[in-house]
mmCIF file of C-alpha atoms and ligand atoms in Angstrom:
data_model
loop_
_atom_site.group_PDB
_atom_site.id
_atom_site.type_symbol
_atom_site.label_atom_id
_atom_site.label_comp_id
_atom_site.label_asym_id
_atom_site.label_seq_id
_atom_site.Cartn_x
_atom_site.Cartn_y
_atom_site.Cartn_z
ATOM 1 C CA MET T 1 -0.202 0.069 0.015
ATOM 2 C CA SER T 2 0.825 3.586 -0.455
ATOM 3 C CA ALA T 3 0.690 6.278 2.281
ATOM 4 C CA LEU T 4 -1.916 8.696 1.520
ATOM 5 C CA PHE T 5 0.264 11.433 2.715
ATOM 6 C CA LYS T 6 3.691 12.141 4.496
ATOM 7 C CA LEU T 7 3.568 12.731 8.295
ATOM 8 C CA PRO T 8 6.589 15.285 9.357
ATOM 9 C CA PRO T 9 10.038 13.557 10.280
ATOM 10 C CA GLN T 10 10.210 12.475 14.121
ATOM 11 C CA PRO T 11 10.729 15.829 16.103
ATOM 12 C CA ALA T 12 14.627 15.792 17.162
ATOM 13 C CA ALA T 13 16.814 17.768 19.616
ATOM 14 C CA ALA T 14 20.541 18.847 19.546
ATOM 15 C CA THR T 15 23.115 17.696 21.543
ATOM 16 C CA SER T 16 26.039 19.894 22.801
ATOM 17 C CA ASP T 17 28.500 17.831 20.898
ATOM 18 C CA GLY T 18 26.719 18.077 17.640
ATOM 19 C CA GLN T 19 24.435 15.191 17.336
ATOM 20 C CA GLU T 20 20.662 14.662 16.792
ATOM 21 C CA PHE T 21 18.638 13.245 19.605
ATOM 22 C CA PRO T 22 15.400 11.870 18.111
ATOM 23 C CA VAL T 23 12.510 13.143 20.522
ATOM 24 C CA ARG T 24 10.273 10.153 20.924
ATOM 25 C CA ARG T 25 7.797 11.106 23.993
ATOM 26 C CA VAL T 26 7.714 14.018 26.611
ATOM 27 C CA PHE T 27 6.993 13.257 30.247
ATOM 28 C CA CYS T 28 6.399 16.284 32.724
ATOM 29 C CA ILE T 29 6.512 16.117 36.504
ATOM 30 C CA GLY T 30 4.085 18.213 38.132
ATOM 31 C CA ARG T 31 4.568 19.756 41.691
ATOM 32 C CA ASN T 32 8.099 18.527 42.331
ATOM 33 C CA TYR T 33 9.172 21.727 44.427
ATOM 34 C CA ALA T 34 7.684 22.222 47.519
ATOM 35 C CA ALA T 35 7.738 26.149 47.094
ATOM 36 C CA HIS T 36 6.192 25.821 43.670
ATOM 37 C CA ALA T 37 3.316 23.531 44.994
ATOM 38 C CA ARG T 38 2.227 25.901 47.420
ATOM 39 C CA GLU T 39 2.048 28.651 44.791
ATOM 40 C CA MET T 40 -0.456 26.621 43.222
ATOM 41 C CA GLY T 41 -2.194 26.346 46.420
ATOM 42 C CA LYS T 42 -1.616 22.796 47.208
ATOM 43 C CA ASP T 43 0.252 20.927 50.286
ATOM 44 C CA PRO T 44 3.435 19.372 49.149
ATOM 45 C CA ASP T 45 3.352 17.353 52.244
ATOM 46 C CA ARG T 46 -0.061 15.745 51.505
ATOM 47 C CA GLU T 47 -0.059 15.611 47.629
ATOM 48 C CA PRO T 48 2.862 13.885 46.282
ATOM 49 C CA PRO T 49 4.182 14.806 42.459
ATOM 50 C CA PHE T 50 2.677 13.169 39.650
ATOM 51 C CA PHE T 51 3.150 13.305 35.624
ATOM 52 C CA PHE T 52 1.405 14.211 32.407
ATOM 53 C CA THR T 53 2.393 13.841 29.015
ATOM 54 C CA LYS T 54 2.856 16.106 25.682
ATOM 55 C CA TRP T 55 3.619 15.439 22.222
ATOM 56 C CA ALA T 56 7.136 15.128 20.959
ATOM 57 C CA GLU T 57 6.385 17.889 18.543
ATOM 58 C CA THR T 58 5.891 20.590 21.123
ATOM 59 C CA VAL T 59 9.727 20.295 21.602
ATOM 60 C CA VAL T 60 11.342 23.324 20.015
ATOM 61 C CA PRO T 61 14.895 24.381 20.142
ATOM 62 C CA SER T 62 16.463 27.291 22.293
ATOM 63 C CA GLY T 63 16.446 30.321 20.043
ATOM 64 C CA THR T 64 12.940 29.832 18.974
ATOM 65 C CA THR T 65 10.519 32.666 18.872
ATOM 66 C CA ILE T 66 7.089 30.738 19.804
ATOM 67 C CA ALA T 67 3.764 32.319 19.036
ATOM 68 C CA TYR T 68 1.454 33.275 21.883
ATOM 69 C CA PRO T 69 -0.968 30.480 21.726
ATOM 70 C CA PRO T 70 -4.837 30.988 21.253
ATOM 71 C CA GLU T 71 -7.398 30.494 23.907
ATOM 72 C CA THR T 72 -5.406 31.835 26.749
ATOM 73 C CA THR T 73 -4.704 35.002 28.591
ATOM 74 C CA ASN T 74 -2.359 33.786 31.056
ATOM 75 C CA PHE T 75 0.302 31.903 29.215
ATOM 76 C CA HIS T 76 3.102 31.216 31.849
ATOM 77 C CA TYR T 77 6.820 30.032 32.031
ATOM 78 C CA GLU T 78 8.298 27.284 33.724
ATOM 79 C CA ALA T 79 11.673 26.561 34.049
ATOM 80 C CA GLU T 80 12.638 22.747 34.236
ATOM 81 C CA LEU T 81 15.582 20.557 34.338
ATOM 82 C CA VAL T 82 15.153 18.034 31.526
ATOM 83 C CA VAL T 83 16.323 14.361 31.624
ATOM 84 C CA ALA T 84 17.081 12.685 28.213
ATOM 85 C CA ILE T 85 16.588 9.045 27.999
ATOM 86 C CA GLY T 86 19.214 6.765 26.322
ATOM 87 C CA LYS T 87 18.327 3.519 27.109
ATOM 88 C CA ALA T 88 14.922 1.682 27.441
ATOM 89 C CA GLY T 89 13.478 -0.050 30.586
ATOM 90 C CA ARG T 90 10.479 -0.597 32.564
ATOM 91 C CA ALA T 91 9.874 -0.656 36.131
ATOM 92 C CA ILE T 92 13.548 0.630 36.571
ATOM 93 C CA THR T 93 14.760 0.763 40.168
ATOM 94 C CA GLN T 94 16.335 4.177 41.518
ATOM 95 C CA GLU T 95 19.710 2.016 41.721
ATOM 96 C CA ASP T 96 19.356 1.456 38.171
ATOM 97 C CA ALA T 97 17.916 4.586 37.048
ATOM 98 C CA LEU T 98 21.073 7.034 36.003
ATOM 99 C CA ASP T 99 22.329 4.252 33.600
ATOM 100 C CA HIS T 100 19.164 4.976 31.502
ATOM 101 C CA VAL T 101 19.873 8.642 31.035
ATOM 102 C CA TYR T 102 21.728 9.648 27.954
ATOM 103 C CA GLY T 103 21.957 13.398 29.463
ATOM 104 C CA TYR T 104 20.446 16.786 30.536
ATOM 105 C CA ALA T 105 18.964 19.954 29.209
ATOM 106 C CA THR T 106 17.218 23.339 30.290
ATOM 107 C CA GLY T 107 13.888 23.343 29.267
ATOM 108 C CA LEU T 108 10.409 24.897 29.607
ATOM 109 C CA ASP T 109 7.162 23.955 30.198
ATOM 110 C CA MET T 110 4.853 26.750 28.843
ATOM 111 C CA THR T 111 1.475 26.535 30.243
ATOM 112 C CA ARG T 112 -2.021 28.143 29.596
ATOM 113 C CA ARG T 113 -2.118 28.663 33.108
ATOM 114 C CA ASP T 114 -6.011 29.577 32.845
ATOM 115 C CA LEU T 115 -6.766 26.470 31.172
ATOM 116 C CA GLN T 116 -4.924 24.233 33.364
ATOM 117 C CA PHE T 117 -6.400 25.686 36.688
ATOM 118 C CA GLU T 118 -9.767 25.725 35.159
ATOM 119 C CA ALA T 119 -9.307 21.679 34.012
ATOM 120 C CA ARG T 120 -7.884 21.128 37.625
ATOM 121 C CA ASP T 121 -10.623 22.800 39.491
ATOM 122 C CA LYS T 122 -13.271 21.103 37.377
ATOM 123 C CA GLY T 123 -11.116 17.328 37.499
ATOM 124 C CA ARG T 124 -10.779 17.400 33.711
ATOM 125 C CA PRO T 125 -7.474 16.388 31.805
ATOM 126 C CA TRP T 126 -5.060 19.068 31.705
ATOM 127 C CA ASP T 127 -4.296 18.440 27.597
ATOM 128 C CA THR T 128 -5.146 21.820 26.712
ATOM 129 C CA GLY T 129 -3.467 23.763 29.437
ATOM 130 C CA LYS T 130 -0.241 21.993 28.729
ATOM 131 C CA ASN T 131 -0.020 20.144 25.621
ATOM 132 C CA VAL T 132 0.191 23.290 23.769
ATOM 133 C CA GLU T 133 2.078 23.851 20.390
ATOM 134 C CA GLN T 134 5.676 24.905 20.734
ATOM 135 C CA SER T 135 5.243 24.807 24.504
ATOM 136 C CA SER T 136 8.323 22.420 25.313
ATOM 137 C CA PRO T 137 11.695 24.510 24.467
ATOM 138 C CA LEU T 138 14.853 22.846 24.852
ATOM 139 C CA GLY T 139 18.521 23.852 25.202
ATOM 140 C CA LEU T 140 21.382 21.437 24.008
ATOM 141 C CA ILE T 141 21.303 18.172 25.507
ATOM 142 C CA HIS T 142 24.665 17.450 27.314
ATOM 143 C CA PRO T 143 25.487 13.869 27.605
ATOM 144 C CA ALA T 144 25.969 12.748 30.991
ATOM 145 C CA SER T 145 29.302 11.123 29.979
ATOM 146 C CA ALA T 146 30.534 15.028 29.977
ATOM 147 C CA VAL T 147 28.828 16.473 32.750
ATOM 148 C CA GLY T 148 27.474 13.720 35.032
ATOM 149 C CA HIS T 149 24.381 13.620 36.708
ATOM 150 C CA PRO T 150 23.470 16.948 38.235
ATOM 151 C CA SER T 151 21.555 16.846 41.391
ATOM 152 C CA THR T 152 22.577 20.347 43.128
ATOM 153 C CA GLY T 153 23.109 23.674 41.447
ATOM 154 C CA ALA T 154 21.267 26.910 40.210
ATOM 155 C CA ILE T 155 18.252 26.621 38.287
ATOM 156 C CA THR T 156 17.144 30.407 37.207
ATOM 157 C CA LEU T 157 14.848 31.899 34.781
ATOM 158 C CA THR T 158 14.812 35.532 33.913
ATOM 159 C CA VAL T 159 12.308 37.327 31.902
ATOM 160 C CA ASN T 160 13.719 40.435 30.047
ATOM 161 C CA GLY T 161 16.932 40.329 32.244
ATOM 162 C CA THR T 162 14.750 40.281 35.563
ATOM 163 C CA ILE T 163 15.382 37.275 37.768
ATOM 164 C CA LYS T 164 12.025 35.555 38.193
ATOM 165 C CA GLN T 165 12.880 31.859 39.062
ATOM 166 C CA ASP T 166 15.676 31.239 41.451
ATOM 167 C CA ALA T 167 16.251 27.689 42.840
ATOM 168 C CA ASP T 168 18.466 24.723 43.141
ATOM 169 C CA LEU T 169 18.322 21.265 41.793
ATOM 170 C CA ALA T 170 18.856 19.895 45.414
ATOM 171 C CA ASP T 171 15.015 21.063 46.085
ATOM 172 C CA LEU T 172 13.550 18.546 43.843
ATOM 173 C CA ILE T 173 10.858 16.607 45.725
ATOM 174 C CA TRP T 174 11.706 13.472 43.576
ATOM 175 C CA ASP T 175 15.124 13.725 42.178
ATOM 176 C CA VAL T 176 15.919 12.267 38.932
ATOM 177 C CA PRO T 177 16.441 8.508 40.197
ATOM 178 C CA GLU T 178 12.942 8.794 41.708
ATOM 179 C CA VAL T 179 11.446 10.331 38.736
ATOM 180 C CA ILE T 180 12.799 7.843 36.136
ATOM 181 C CA ALA T 181 11.716 4.840 38.603
ATOM 182 C CA TYR T 182 8.069 6.370 39.008
ATOM 183 C CA VAL T 183 7.420 7.205 35.268
ATOM 184 C CA SER T 184 8.555 3.428 34.533
ATOM 185 C CA ARG T 185 6.143 2.014 36.340
ATOM 186 C CA PHE T 186 3.421 3.221 34.309
ATOM 187 C CA TYR T 187 5.123 3.254 31.202
ATOM 188 C CA GLY T 188 8.360 1.466 29.248
ATOM 189 C CA LEU T 189 10.850 4.178 28.764
ATOM 190 C CA GLU T 190 12.346 4.108 25.531
ATOM 191 C CA GLN T 191 15.295 5.853 23.847
ATOM 192 C CA GLY T 192 14.405 9.450 22.653
ATOM 193 C CA ASP T 193 12.036 9.975 25.686
ATOM 194 C CA LEU T 194 12.379 13.177 27.698
ATOM 195 C CA ILE T 195 11.172 13.991 31.104
ATOM 196 C CA TYR T 196 10.731 17.465 32.501
ATOM 197 C CA THR T 197 11.141 17.328 36.163
ATOM 198 C CA GLY T 198 9.241 20.091 37.205
ATOM 199 C CA THR T 199 9.259 23.648 37.845
ATOM 200 C CA PRO T 200 10.288 25.893 40.876
ATOM 201 C CA ALA T 201 8.493 28.703 42.565
ATOM 202 C CA GLY T 202 8.002 32.166 40.615
ATOM 203 C CA VAL T 203 6.219 31.148 37.525
ATOM 204 C CA GLY T 204 4.403 34.093 35.864
ATOM 205 C CA PRO T 205 2.873 35.142 32.246
ATOM 206 C CA VAL T 206 4.511 36.515 29.564
ATOM 207 C CA VAL T 207 3.576 39.013 26.937
ATOM 208 C CA GLU T 208 4.637 39.210 23.276
ATOM 209 C CA GLY T 209 8.304 40.764 23.097
ATOM 210 C CA ASP T 210 9.581 39.125 26.084
ATOM 211 C CA THR T 211 12.777 37.311 26.180
ATOM 212 C CA ILE T 212 12.911 34.409 28.536
ATOM 213 C CA VAL T 213 16.249 32.498 29.964
ATOM 214 C CA VAL T 214 16.530 29.482 31.497
ATOM 215 C CA SER T 215 20.092 28.697 33.288
ATOM 216 C CA ILE T 216 20.990 25.614 35.066
ATOM 217 C CA ALA T 217 24.629 25.267 36.308
ATOM 218 C CA GLY T 218 26.564 23.205 34.118
ATOM 219 C CA LEU T 219 24.323 23.128 31.192
ATOM 220 C CA SER T 220 23.493 25.295 27.909
ATOM 221 C CA ASP T 221 20.788 28.129 28.512
ATOM 222 C CA CYS T 222 17.593 27.854 26.832
ATOM 223 C CA THR T 223 16.277 30.805 25.365
ATOM 224 C CA ILE T 224 12.963 32.133 23.804
ATOM 225 C CA LYS T 225 11.236 34.921 22.525
ATOM 226 C CA VAL T 226 7.522 35.234 22.784
ATOM 227 C CA GLY T 227 6.073 36.275 19.495
ATOM 228 C CA GLY T 228 2.549 37.277 18.441
ATOM 229 C CA LYS T 229 -0.443 35.224 18.433
ATOM 230 C CA ALA T 230 -0.449 32.031 16.571
ATOM 231 C CA GLY T 231 -2.029 32.527 13.293
ATOM 232 C CA ALA T 232 -2.439 36.157 13.431
HETATM 233 MN MN1 MN S 1 6.191 21.658 34.529
#
């Protein structure tokens, strides 16, 4: 049989040593920093982190001008450490988890906060709030063979040069081995999967013309600019 049409190629990210990292799926951890859980109105001692998914095509490289998406008036940044999976596994133990990591990058989990809150408060799925076109900007993926497995170090985000998020990777409620162990209980992780590990406190809205920079100690920055309304 011949295909009726061609789909776009699988999305890919770039590594710090000039290779292509094909992106298979995107997992995102929610409420993984206590101060952020509290700013979202939740008690981190009573509600553990969790995860949701996004399409691989939401991943865009650092340097992209992303369109302001439709159906929101409260589009937010979330700075995150991103884990790139290089080895498949299911029900991975915390002890083995780091063997499954190819590398690490800075990233953003851009969010239609108004739609996310509406969904959350009505007990509906989060797709329209989170699985947003161009909503997963990603910096270069640094191989763990070069940078190790960062578990401490500054994670910061600026908007037009002003610091808005300023925390430390040590503040993660679930660290990287715990995140990998948890997600892999539900899904077999595969090469090319990305796990956005959650954002610290200080999230907020963006407007057209803003420049957002995420920095994590030892990794390349992820920089985006916010463009005009999608389709406008
Ligand atoms: Mn997030």
